[in-house]
Amino acid sequence: MEAPIQLVHYYLDKDLNENALFITERLWASNPEEITWSHLRALSCLRLGRHALAADFSRQAGSNGQHLGCAYVFAQACLHLKRYPEGIKALKQARAFLDAGQKQADQQTEPGKPTPQPGPERFCPDSSAINNLLGKLSNANGDHDFAAVCFTSALKENPFMWDAFLTLCDNGVKLSVLNIFKLREENPNKGKIVRPARADHISPGLVNPTGRRSNRPRKPLVSTPPRTSQQQPTTDRSIIHDSSASKNTSNEDSKSFQTQNAGMSKKRHRPGLGNASTTKVSEAPALRSTSGSGNGRGVSASSTGLTSMNAQPRRSARLMKKTPADQSSSIFSMSKENVKPVAKLKNSDRRKEMADPPSIPKDQIEGSLSLTAQPFVSQLGAASPVSPESEKLVSLIGLLQKIGSGYYHLSRFELRQCLEDFLSLPVEQQSTPWVLSKTARAHYELMAYKESKAIFQAVRKLAPAWLEDLEVFSTVLWYLKHDVELASLAHELSESHYLSPQSWCTVGNSFSLNKSHRDAIEALSRACQLNPPCAHSFSLLGYEHVEVEDYIEAAKAFRRALQVNTRHYPAWVGLGRVQEKLGENEKALQYYKQAETINPSNSVLMTYMARVLGRTGQHGLALGYLRRGLKLDPPESILCLIKMQMASIYLRLNQPWEALKHLRWVEKFVPDESRIHLMLGRAYSMLGPEKKGVALKCYTTALSLAPFSEDIKLAILDLEDDS
């Protein structure tokens, strides 16, 4: 059977999946009892995008976890088919068998016992891959707590599991980035399929890696996998600061679709001061959305388990004395020079090693299902020399620390810290499409639209086929009122990526900018039907419904956006605007507060909350939110809006001098705004008869700017009546 397996492996390695599928189907028909052919046939279907067939072919040996490879393929197919509970069940059962096999392997690696060798089976996942996929299934199924635990376990076992880190950031989990991206020493047998001493204690797919069935009686572990205290991986507190910190509390309306953690989001404002190119400040801009993305403190890699000078070297140190071929078996293996001999430790170093507590508590390691709850090794790059391969990994892990820190700050809307992290990267890394697009998103969140546009244009020039974050680019062009460039971008994307949500979001933004709201609704509805589902498209659709005053459909669209991403704060803002339009100020304030818990650094959101509080008579709280908005260093247009709102509140509180301070400042930047001169006239009229001439002059200027305004005419009549 060796030659047919090598042939199939050749096809799969060369991405000749059609050939692999045809050959494995012939081999399976000749020998249907061989589980290996079922596994490779299902894998070929999965790579060809035939997910339903992959699930069918791997169901018999994968749904109950009998064969690790089949279970992994079956779970991947369930993820695409949205059968999340089936995939979760299969992986949990397969992981239980893998843990049983690992326990057998650990027992055989005691001093004096031979080390078991890994089986020849290929395309089977290790523990890190299993935890990562289990986290994806749990996250899609709405169980974000367990998903965070699985992703954390995957990162402990493999700090290069980048997608697990991104999902944790998008879910709003508080992380310690420095603790995540650290090289850890590896047990060569951990996460691998090994041949234990007794085959009747383990699944047939693990005992016999070739998948050949056996008639040997065995214990009924297939149907009832062992359930011990190690069945669930525990959260590593050195990586996750507080996994419950991201829970959002809201009213009954939000509980139906809100979960604890989800991905990050972006904003968009309707015409007003949200547009940096306009001078109108008469109303607050409306947030429109895009999807995106705590400062973690690292711990020192201190404890190495040394208790005395005469302590026996740990097993990992003995394994590192093997041949170079053994050492290069894994990307995590360390060279012999990286392990400090016990006898060469100085007294000061030994006292430091003994004084520092381990970064992972022992009870958490023993109670964890994670197969690689491994202690931190001494940091590479210290005084001891390292091998060239280790130096490359040190360099790579350093890059991941900086990029990961930048994305983590972006997901938490700590935008200036995000930009600092990205600017600390080497120039060649800064010029990559991924870093450029995230930098442009950070500038967009800071409302620096011109800078964001320039960076997105660099991304388009560098990688014309790049799609990620292009919905943000179209939103930037919407803000800048660059209708020709936006229409051109929509035309290019619709031709090259017709079935992408980003293309139809761009088309919808182009129609919206031209005031064709019905056409925009049609285009955005198309974007909402495409995969992967994008919360940004649903949020844009909701705002277009608000423009045509269809508030019921707008609320549905915003709620659908929150089903996709509960941390998509512009959808919460949209629900608040709908309730505000309907006169429900209390409900609107609840939605705004929910958005503020997700993104507390948005100055426009502060103006919305102050507006609602002012209507309900809570002027003190309204002024507090506006002062918070001033401290956030907003752009000039938003700053003018905040000062105008503060002046309006001071006028209601009969404090005209405080109102004049803010109004005179705003007048310097937008002298052609009629509302400013109207408020100036009211402030001067409150100062007494000697200021009525100045008030009349302000009213006259306001009337010249807005000759049909009834409010200005009534103010002039009231001033004449008082005189």
XYZ file of C-alpha atoms in Angstrom:
723
model
C 0.000 0.000 0.000
C 3.033 2.272 0.243
C 3.209 3.097 -3.472
C -0.465 4.148 -3.850
C -0.203 6.350 -0.756
C 2.903 8.045 -2.134
C 1.087 8.648 -5.416
C -1.879 10.291 -3.678
C 0.452 12.349 -1.495
C 2.247 13.525 -4.628
C -1.037 14.757 -6.114
C -2.059 16.520 -2.914
C 1.367 18.122 -2.482
C 1.277 19.457 -6.046
C -2.329 20.687 -5.697
C -3.521 18.186 -8.300
C -6.696 17.588 -6.346
C -8.813 16.275 -9.230
C -6.265 13.511 -9.821
C -6.087 12.797 -6.098
C -9.867 12.471 -5.897
C -10.085 10.136 -8.870
C -7.280 7.855 -7.643
C -8.506 7.719 -4.047
C -11.994 6.850 -5.239
C -10.562 3.882 -7.178
C -8.507 2.774 -4.182
C -11.429 3.154 -1.794
C -13.679 1.090 -4.078
C -11.052 -1.656 -4.120
C -10.598 -1.629 -0.345
C -13.457 0.177 1.449
C -12.243 -1.068 4.847
C -9.136 1.105 4.607
C -9.879 4.345 6.463
C -6.893 6.075 4.860
C -8.647 6.098 1.482
C -11.760 7.611 3.064
C -9.628 10.300 4.652
C -7.699 11.208 1.506
C -10.819 11.120 -0.657
C -12.636 13.485 1.714
C -9.567 15.736 1.859
C -9.481 15.946 -1.939
C -13.145 16.971 -2.005
C -12.528 19.578 0.690
C -9.682 21.150 -1.283
C -11.884 21.232 -4.388
C -14.573 23.141 -2.479
C -17.026 20.227 -2.500
C -17.827 20.502 1.171
C -20.979 18.403 1.224
C -19.151 15.480 -0.420
C -16.232 15.887 1.978
C -18.635 15.671 4.922
C -20.317 12.570 3.493
C -17.061 10.744 2.752
C -15.552 11.470 6.178
C -18.689 11.042 8.277
C -18.333 7.348 9.130
C -14.862 7.587 10.673
C -14.889 11.304 11.470
C -18.190 12.140 13.113
C -17.404 9.915 16.104
C -13.709 10.827 16.236
C -12.395 7.380 15.348
C -9.877 8.700 12.813
C -8.193 12.025 13.544
C -7.735 12.999 9.891
C -11.337 12.186 9.002
C -12.608 14.073 12.040
C -10.588 17.141 11.047
C -11.848 17.073 7.444
C -15.404 16.482 8.649
C -15.184 19.448 11.037
C -13.800 21.713 8.289
C -16.662 20.707 6.009
C -19.157 21.382 8.813
C -17.670 24.857 9.233
C -18.358 25.656 5.574
C -21.796 24.021 5.670
C -22.707 25.843 8.914
C -23.282 22.578 10.786
C -21.316 23.817 13.735
C -22.548 21.429 16.479
C -21.646 18.365 14.400
C -18.129 19.613 13.792
C -17.642 20.539 17.444
C -18.770 17.097 18.601
C -16.439 15.309 16.167
C -13.404 17.354 17.172
C -14.044 16.967 20.889
C -14.234 13.208 20.554
C -11.132 13.066 18.364
C -9.277 15.277 20.810
C -10.190 12.983 23.686
C -8.560 10.076 21.847
C -5.543 12.205 21.006
C -5.154 13.064 24.689
C -5.367 9.393 25.596
C -2.630 8.639 23.094
C -0.504 11.486 24.408
C -0.899 10.202 27.946
C 0.333 6.812 26.806
C 3.280 8.472 25.072
C 4.199 10.481 28.161
C 4.196 7.328 30.257
C 6.603 5.710 27.820
C 9.032 8.648 27.882
C 9.948 8.171 31.518
C 13.665 7.614 32.238
C 14.733 4.212 31.052
C 11.836 3.727 28.628
C 12.095 3.977 24.838
C 10.590 7.047 23.149
C 7.650 6.200 20.842
C 8.029 7.322 17.254
C 5.337 9.289 15.405
C 3.210 7.371 12.926
C 3.550 7.721 9.145
C 0.083 9.228 8.630
C 0.152 12.549 6.763
C -2.354 15.380 6.544
C -3.412 14.794 10.134
C -3.610 17.835 12.442
C -1.741 18.406 15.632
C -3.292 19.665 18.848
C -2.794 23.323 17.911
C -4.667 22.903 14.627
C -7.471 21.014 16.363
C -7.912 23.726 18.997
C -7.839 26.408 16.325
C -10.565 24.751 14.248
C -12.590 23.991 17.369
C -12.359 27.668 18.278
C -13.613 28.700 14.827
C -16.579 26.338 15.074
C -17.445 27.494 18.594
C -17.101 31.139 17.616
C -19.418 30.672 14.644
C -21.836 28.767 16.885
C -22.019 31.695 19.326
C -20.027 30.133 22.165
C -17.399 32.859 22.369
C -16.187 31.878 25.848
C -15.167 28.379 24.800
C -13.827 29.733 21.496
C -11.502 32.074 23.399
C -10.234 29.154 25.491
C -9.579 27.081 22.355
C -7.788 29.905 20.559
C -5.669 30.556 23.641
C -4.688 26.892 23.808
C -3.788 26.932 20.117
C -1.544 29.962 20.638
C 0.139 28.370 23.644
C 1.017 25.388 21.507
C 1.933 27.380 18.415
C 2.518 31.144 18.767
C 2.508 31.440 14.966
C -1.236 30.625 14.797
C -2.024 34.103 13.474
C -5.723 33.657 12.648
C -6.423 32.575 16.228
C -4.839 35.793 17.479
C -6.856 37.910 15.018
C -10.116 36.316 16.123
C -9.324 36.927 19.789
C -8.658 40.586 18.996
C -11.842 40.914 16.948
C -13.825 39.348 19.784
C -12.584 42.039 22.163
C -10.654 39.699 24.471
C -8.036 41.421 26.610
C -4.683 39.925 25.700
C -1.053 40.120 26.653
C 0.580 40.320 23.239
C 4.114 39.874 24.576
C 3.121 36.627 26.276
C 1.485 35.269 23.132
C 4.349 35.699 20.698
C 7.088 33.855 22.536
C 9.022 30.816 21.456
C 8.404 27.841 23.682
C 10.289 24.605 23.897
C 8.561 21.629 22.389
C 8.059 18.037 23.352
C 8.596 16.204 20.036
C 5.722 13.833 20.818
C 3.170 16.436 21.841
C 0.349 16.939 19.381
C 1.526 14.012 17.224
C 0.016 10.620 16.605
C 2.093 8.008 18.410
C 1.974 4.289 18.770
C 1.350 3.499 22.471
C 2.351 0.288 24.189
C -1.186 -1.112 24.415
C -3.437 -0.679 21.416
C -6.677 -1.526 23.199
C -6.662 1.775 25.113
C -6.813 4.027 22.077
C -8.763 4.715 18.908
C -7.977 2.511 15.883
C -7.203 5.610 13.810
C -4.452 6.491 16.275
C -3.058 3.045 16.985
C -2.797 2.160 13.309
C -1.985 5.382 11.453
C -2.543 3.749 8.079
C -6.199 3.383 9.030
C -6.403 -0.391 8.508
C -9.231 -1.802 10.572
C -8.499 -4.558 13.071
C -10.652 -7.267 14.621
C -8.805 -7.058 17.900
C -11.246 -6.531 20.812
C -10.882 -3.179 22.432
C -12.540 -1.072 25.078
C -15.570 0.901 23.900
C -13.766 4.264 23.687
C -15.163 5.068 20.244
C -18.727 5.674 21.337
C -17.931 6.987 24.804
C -14.681 8.982 24.838
C -13.147 9.513 28.254
C -14.600 12.444 30.165
C -12.149 13.665 32.726
C -11.315 16.925 34.327
C -8.978 17.528 31.381
C -11.791 17.496 28.832
C -11.821 21.302 28.468
C -8.772 23.483 27.929
C -8.397 26.147 30.550
C -7.774 29.782 29.877
C -4.141 30.819 30.190
C -4.138 33.889 32.426
C -0.690 34.856 31.140
C -2.234 35.399 27.695
C -5.798 36.503 28.478
C -6.081 39.214 31.113
C -9.827 38.980 31.648
C -11.921 37.046 29.202
C -15.108 38.275 30.794
C -14.186 41.918 30.385
C -15.597 42.042 26.904
C -19.125 41.110 27.947
C -21.602 43.793 27.013
C -24.741 44.400 29.000
C -27.720 45.893 27.236
C -31.493 46.008 27.329
C -33.841 43.216 26.389
C -33.867 44.261 22.758
C -30.130 43.622 22.414
C -29.993 40.330 24.344
C -31.570 38.385 21.512
C -28.574 38.811 19.299
C -25.700 40.000 21.467
C -22.944 37.621 22.581
C -19.936 38.242 24.751
C -17.241 38.972 22.180
C -17.127 39.693 18.455
C -15.061 41.522 15.807
C -14.299 45.135 15.603
C -15.999 47.774 13.505
C -15.812 51.224 11.994
C -17.876 54.360 11.661
C -19.404 56.502 9.003
C -21.181 59.802 9.302
C -23.951 61.271 7.282
C -23.620 64.781 5.833
C -22.642 67.284 8.479
C -19.481 67.818 10.409
C -18.539 64.176 10.019
C -17.333 65.164 6.561
C -14.030 66.896 6.838
C -14.595 68.767 3.576
C -17.825 70.488 4.593
C -18.363 73.610 6.670
C -21.917 72.855 7.758
C -22.289 72.366 11.501
C -26.037 72.479 11.853
C -26.417 68.846 12.881
C -24.393 65.922 14.116
C -23.033 63.573 11.471
C -24.428 60.079 11.257
C -22.104 57.170 11.827
C -21.820 54.683 9.017
C -19.874 51.560 9.447
C -16.974 49.519 8.309
C -15.632 46.358 9.808
C -12.232 45.908 11.049
C -10.262 45.835 13.775
C -5.669 47.498 26.814
C -2.153 47.475 26.514
C -0.955 43.975 27.411
C 2.064 43.654 29.623
C 4.414 40.765 29.065
C 5.828 38.580 31.789
C 9.425 37.526 32.021
C 10.422 34.052 30.963
C 11.846 33.298 34.356
C 11.028 29.933 35.806
C 12.824 26.991 34.264
C 12.075 24.497 37.008
C 15.534 24.606 38.631
C 15.434 23.919 42.348
C 19.010 23.001 43.212
C 22.465 22.722 41.732
C 22.251 18.920 41.706
C 18.896 18.723 39.959
C 18.698 16.303 37.046
C 18.295 18.072 33.659
C 14.740 18.000 32.379
C 13.747 15.637 29.589
C 13.505 18.488 27.053
C 17.198 19.261 27.679
C 18.125 15.627 27.042
C 16.080 15.585 23.845
C 17.965 18.615 22.603
C 21.192 16.624 22.685
C 19.993 14.515 19.776
C 21.332 14.749 16.262
C 20.703 17.851 14.135
C 18.157 15.895 12.147
C 16.131 15.316 15.283
C 16.483 18.922 16.321
C 15.129 20.262 13.038
C 11.970 18.175 13.193
C 9.934 21.128 14.387
C 10.022 24.867 14.054
C 9.921 25.129 17.836
C 12.936 22.880 18.543
C 15.855 24.604 20.221
C 19.546 24.081 19.691
C 21.715 22.671 22.426
C 23.416 26.000 22.992
C 20.105 27.641 23.953
C 19.709 25.482 27.059
C 21.785 26.767 29.938
C 23.595 23.979 31.777
C 22.674 23.829 35.428
C 26.249 23.760 36.600
C 27.118 26.990 34.811
C 24.425 29.121 36.385
C 25.754 31.858 38.598
C 24.330 32.319 42.051
C 22.641 35.593 41.110
C 21.078 34.017 38.041
C 19.914 31.026 40.052
C 18.364 33.239 42.705
C 16.561 35.182 39.994
C 15.304 31.980 38.390
C 14.053 30.708 41.741
C 12.511 34.030 42.796
C 10.412 34.658 39.723
C 7.128 32.750 39.761
C 6.194 30.616 36.747
C 4.026 32.378 34.211
C 1.461 29.536 34.116
C 0.103 28.126 37.411
C 0.693 24.433 37.904
C -2.945 23.658 38.663
C -3.985 25.252 35.382
C -1.455 23.163 33.479
C -2.575 19.929 35.119
C -6.253 20.710 34.612
C -5.875 21.668 30.975
C -6.722 19.559 27.971
C -4.199 21.537 25.959
C -1.440 19.167 24.891
C 1.297 21.751 25.033
C 0.927 23.688 28.264
C 4.669 24.079 28.000
C 6.826 26.254 30.239
C 8.441 29.292 28.739
C 12.059 28.841 27.782
C 14.687 31.470 28.383
C 14.295 34.223 25.847
C 16.235 33.670 22.666
C 18.760 36.285 21.813
C 20.250 36.431 25.329
C 23.921 36.110 26.116
C 24.024 32.458 25.005
C 24.582 31.923 21.263
C 21.739 30.669 19.097
C 21.646 28.710 15.878
C 20.899 30.466 12.567
C 17.500 28.798 12.368
C 16.602 30.003 15.859
C 17.761 33.495 14.961
C 15.332 33.500 12.042
C 12.495 32.489 14.349
C 13.494 35.161 16.843
C 13.312 37.759 14.079
C 9.955 36.462 12.901
C 8.480 36.349 16.395
C 9.656 39.930 16.926
C 7.793 41.025 13.812
C 4.666 39.225 14.997
C 4.904 41.011 18.338
C 4.965 44.444 16.711
C 2.308 43.700 14.085
C 0.153 41.900 16.628
C 0.434 44.794 19.048
C -0.638 47.203 16.316
C -3.664 45.132 15.357
C -4.597 44.613 18.999
C -4.616 48.372 19.599
C -6.599 48.872 16.393
C -9.235 46.390 17.530
C -9.562 48.306 20.804
C -9.660 51.689 19.005
C -6.379 52.822 20.550
C -5.487 54.334 17.231
C -2.438 56.448 17.951
C -0.740 53.569 19.726
C -1.635 51.384 16.746
C 0.059 53.802 14.347
C 3.141 53.943 16.569
C 3.423 50.145 16.510
C 3.122 49.987 12.726
C 5.652 52.802 12.297
C 8.141 50.849 14.423
C 8.201 48.086 11.805
C 10.964 47.872 9.201
C 10.279 49.830 6.041
C 9.837 46.709 3.947
C 7.161 45.477 6.357
C 5.378 48.820 6.433
C 5.008 48.720 2.650
C 3.103 45.412 2.581
C -0.622 45.515 1.652
C -1.817 44.140 4.999
C 0.030 46.697 7.121
C -0.860 49.537 4.750
C -4.568 48.669 4.795
C -4.641 48.524 8.594
C -2.764 51.823 8.796
C -5.332 53.370 6.464
C -8.120 52.024 8.676
C -6.521 53.646 11.725
C -6.363 57.004 9.917
C -9.993 56.545 8.893
C -11.013 56.019 12.508
C -9.133 59.213 13.363
C -11.185 60.951 10.631
C -7.974 61.800 8.749
C -9.627 61.000 5.437
C -7.014 62.501 3.141
C -4.218 60.503 4.738
C -6.345 57.362 4.632
C -7.113 57.888 0.951
C -3.441 58.309 0.073
C -2.528 55.049 1.829
C -5.362 53.132 0.172
C -4.228 54.418 -3.202
C -0.776 53.018 -2.415
C -2.388 49.664 -1.602
C -4.256 49.679 -4.932
C -1.035 50.443 -6.778
C 0.953 47.808 -4.906
C -1.679 45.024 -5.135
C -4.514 45.822 -7.571
C -6.362 42.605 -6.656
C -6.324 43.340 -2.903
C -9.864 43.343 -1.474
C -9.493 43.483 2.291
C -10.667 46.798 3.787
C -11.615 48.286 0.412
C -15.078 48.994 1.799
C -13.280 51.457 4.060
C -11.670 53.041 1.012
C -15.064 53.571 -0.603
C -16.327 55.141 2.625
C -13.346 57.507 2.690
C -14.177 58.631 -0.840
C -17.814 59.069 0.230
C -16.702 61.417 3.004
C -14.446 63.425 0.752
C -17.255 63.735 -1.829
C -14.954 62.418 -4.560
C -17.773 61.039 -6.663
C -15.730 60.464 -9.834
C -13.045 58.428 -8.052
C -15.694 56.498 -6.132
C -17.583 55.650 -9.330
C -14.331 54.562 -10.973
C -13.468 52.309 -8.022
C -16.958 50.783 -8.103
C -16.603 50.074 -11.812
C -13.190 48.411 -11.383
C -14.250 46.233 -8.446
C -17.527 45.144 -10.012
C -15.634 43.951 -13.081
C -12.774 42.164 -11.300
C -14.574 40.918 -8.155
C -18.225 40.725 -9.025
C -19.152 38.377 -6.164
C -17.369 40.176 -3.337
C -19.230 42.218 -0.699
C -16.615 44.964 -0.992
C -17.531 45.560 -4.632
C -21.232 46.009 -3.959
C -20.597 48.150 -0.882
C -18.562 50.439 -3.140
C -21.374 50.515 -5.696
C -23.864 51.341 -2.948
C -21.673 54.150 -1.623
C -21.410 55.595 -5.129
C -25.192 55.656 -5.524
C -25.593 57.112 -2.038
C -23.192 59.949 -2.800
C -25.285 60.814 -5.866
C -28.478 60.812 -3.706
C -29.830 57.719 -5.502
C -30.852 56.027 -2.277
C -33.141 53.409 -3.836
C -30.339 52.232 -6.126
C -27.979 52.249 -3.158
C -30.393 50.067 -1.181
C -30.554 47.598 -4.063
C -26.761 47.387 -4.363
C -26.233 47.036 -0.614
C -28.915 44.351 -0.409
C -26.876 42.435 -2.960
C -23.774 42.855 -0.774
C -25.669 41.424 2.202
C -26.405 38.227 0.254
C -22.753 37.424 -0.497
C -20.245 35.447 1.533
C -18.572 35.948 3.835
C -21.286 37.953 5.608
C -20.107 41.488 6.266
C -21.557 43.543 9.108
C -20.447 46.654 7.262
C -22.835 45.990 4.357
C -25.825 45.519 6.686
C -24.950 48.707 8.559
C -24.689 50.722 5.331
C -28.029 49.304 4.248
C -29.569 50.435 7.526
C -28.341 53.984 7.072
C -29.756 54.121 3.552
C -33.140 53.066 4.951
C -32.823 55.876 7.497
C -32.263 58.320 4.626
C -35.598 57.316 3.048
C -37.282 57.250 6.497
C -37.984 53.520 6.417
C -37.151 52.983 10.065
C -38.523 49.446 10.398
C -36.268 48.114 7.649
C -33.390 50.166 9.033
C -33.747 48.537 12.453
C -33.826 45.074 10.826
C -30.623 45.799 8.933
C -28.832 47.066 12.045
C -29.896 44.008 14.041
C -28.688 41.730 11.261
C -25.325 43.505 11.386
C -25.122 42.778 15.109
C -25.894 39.127 14.489
C -22.825 39.011 12.281
C -20.668 41.028 14.668
C -21.893 42.082 18.098
C -18.994 44.530 18.493
C -19.980 46.414 15.357
C -20.660 49.622 17.247
C -22.000 51.699 14.287
C -24.962 49.310 14.206
C -25.676 50.169 17.848
C -25.439 53.835 16.902
C -27.818 53.202 14.001
C -30.373 51.628 16.314
C -30.028 54.664 18.562
C -30.672 57.008 15.660
C -33.774 55.037 14.677
C -35.159 55.316 18.214
C -34.234 58.998 18.296
C -36.182 59.574 15.067
C -39.153 57.794 16.617
C -38.990 59.986 19.735
C -37.770 57.234 22.065
C -34.961 59.135 23.736
C -34.439 56.679 26.597
C -34.021 53.706 24.241
C -31.776 55.763 21.995
C -29.550 56.594 24.948
C -29.272 52.902 25.867
C -28.094 52.027 22.374
C -25.614 54.898 22.358
C -24.205 53.766 25.697
C -23.828 50.258 24.332
C -21.797 51.649 21.427
C -19.751 53.755 23.833
C -18.708 50.676 25.831
C -17.249 49.213 22.629
C -15.572 52.370 21.356
C -15.144 54.996 24.094
C -12.843 57.125 21.920
C -15.347 58.323 19.310
C -16.042 62.035 19.649
C -19.063 61.985 17.308
C -20.747 59.443 19.541
C -20.304 61.839 22.459
C -22.287 64.486 20.562
C -25.135 62.028 19.993
C -25.336 61.146 23.670
C -25.151 64.824 24.679
C -27.953 65.661 22.256
C -30.286 63.059 23.751
C -29.374 64.045 27.316
C -30.046 67.686 26.490
C -33.512 66.817 25.234
C -34.286 64.994 28.470
C -33.077 67.944 30.587
C -29.876 66.307 31.864
C -27.674 69.245 30.914
C -24.902 68.460 33.380
C -24.374 64.973 31.980
C -24.562 66.334 28.459
C -21.771 68.821 29.180
C -19.708 66.008 30.683
C -19.888 63.951 27.487
C -19.046 66.996 25.378
C -15.987 67.740 27.510
C -14.916 64.125 26.996
C -15.277 64.661 23.281
C -12.998 67.706 23.444
C -10.295 65.680 25.201
C -10.290 63.121 22.382
C -8.641 65.661 20.049
C -11.245 65.460 17.267
C -10.803 67.090 13.862
C -11.704 70.718 13.411
C -15.193 70.108 12.017
C -16.218 67.865 14.924
C -14.641 70.314 17.344
C -16.881 73.075 15.971
C -19.937 70.888 16.408
C -19.043 70.082 20.034
C -18.546 73.748 20.882
C -21.855 74.668 19.268
C -23.641 72.043 21.336
C -21.973 73.319 24.490
C -23.020 76.885 23.613
C -26.600 75.726 23.090
C -26.661 74.086 26.534
C -25.180 77.180 28.182
C -27.902 79.295 26.607
C -30.535 76.969 28.089
C -28.811 77.319 31.462
C -28.902 81.143 31.098
C -25.114 81.463 30.933
C -24.623 83.700 27.856
C -20.990 84.597 28.572
C -19.937 80.912 28.522
C -21.906 80.445 25.317
C -20.204 83.449 23.686
C -16.753 82.008 24.373
C -17.513 78.934 22.300
C -19.528 80.706 19.598
C -16.831 83.266 18.878
C -14.309 80.451 18.454
C -16.599 78.600 16.026
C -17.316 81.811 14.063
C -13.650 82.057 13.082
C -13.781 78.702 11.283
C -17.291 78.732 9.795
C -18.349 82.369 9.375
C -20.975 81.495 6.753
C -23.109 79.295 9.006
C -26.437 81.024 9.710
C -27.088 79.042 12.875
C -23.945 80.420 14.528
C -25.035 84.021 13.993
C -28.521 83.157 15.251
C -27.065 81.763 18.491
C -24.759 84.768 18.816
C -27.776 87.059 18.566
C -29.597 85.142 21.282
C -26.550 85.273 23.554
C -26.161 89.045 23.117
C -29.873 89.627 23.653
C -29.617 87.902 27.024
C -26.925 90.336 28.188
C -29.305 93.275 28.499
C -30.605 96.260 26.511
C -27.137 97.640 25.801
C -26.319 94.572 23.673
C -29.532 94.550 21.635
C -27.871 96.461 18.790
C -25.166 93.791 18.506
C -27.858 91.109 18.695
C -29.815 92.749 15.854
C -26.669 92.868 13.739
C -26.114 89.127 14.293
C -29.727 88.375 13.390
C -29.411 90.424 10.202
C -26.261 88.516 9.192
C -28.028 85.222 9.862
C -31.031 86.285 7.784
C -28.790 87.210 4.867
C -27.318 83.715 4.939
C -30.723 82.012 5.311
C -33.398 84.422 4.008
C -36.254 81.924 4.354
C -35.566 80.868 7.942
C -38.623 81.337 10.154
C -36.575 80.969 13.330
C -34.457 83.998 12.464
C -37.532 86.104 11.629
C -39.197 85.180 14.922
C -36.020 86.054 16.841
C -35.952 89.527 15.239
C -39.615 90.094 16.129
C -39.011 89.046 19.727
C -36.065 91.449 19.956
C -38.253 94.324 18.702
C -41.009 93.445 21.173
C -38.556 93.533 24.075
C -37.349 96.975 23.057
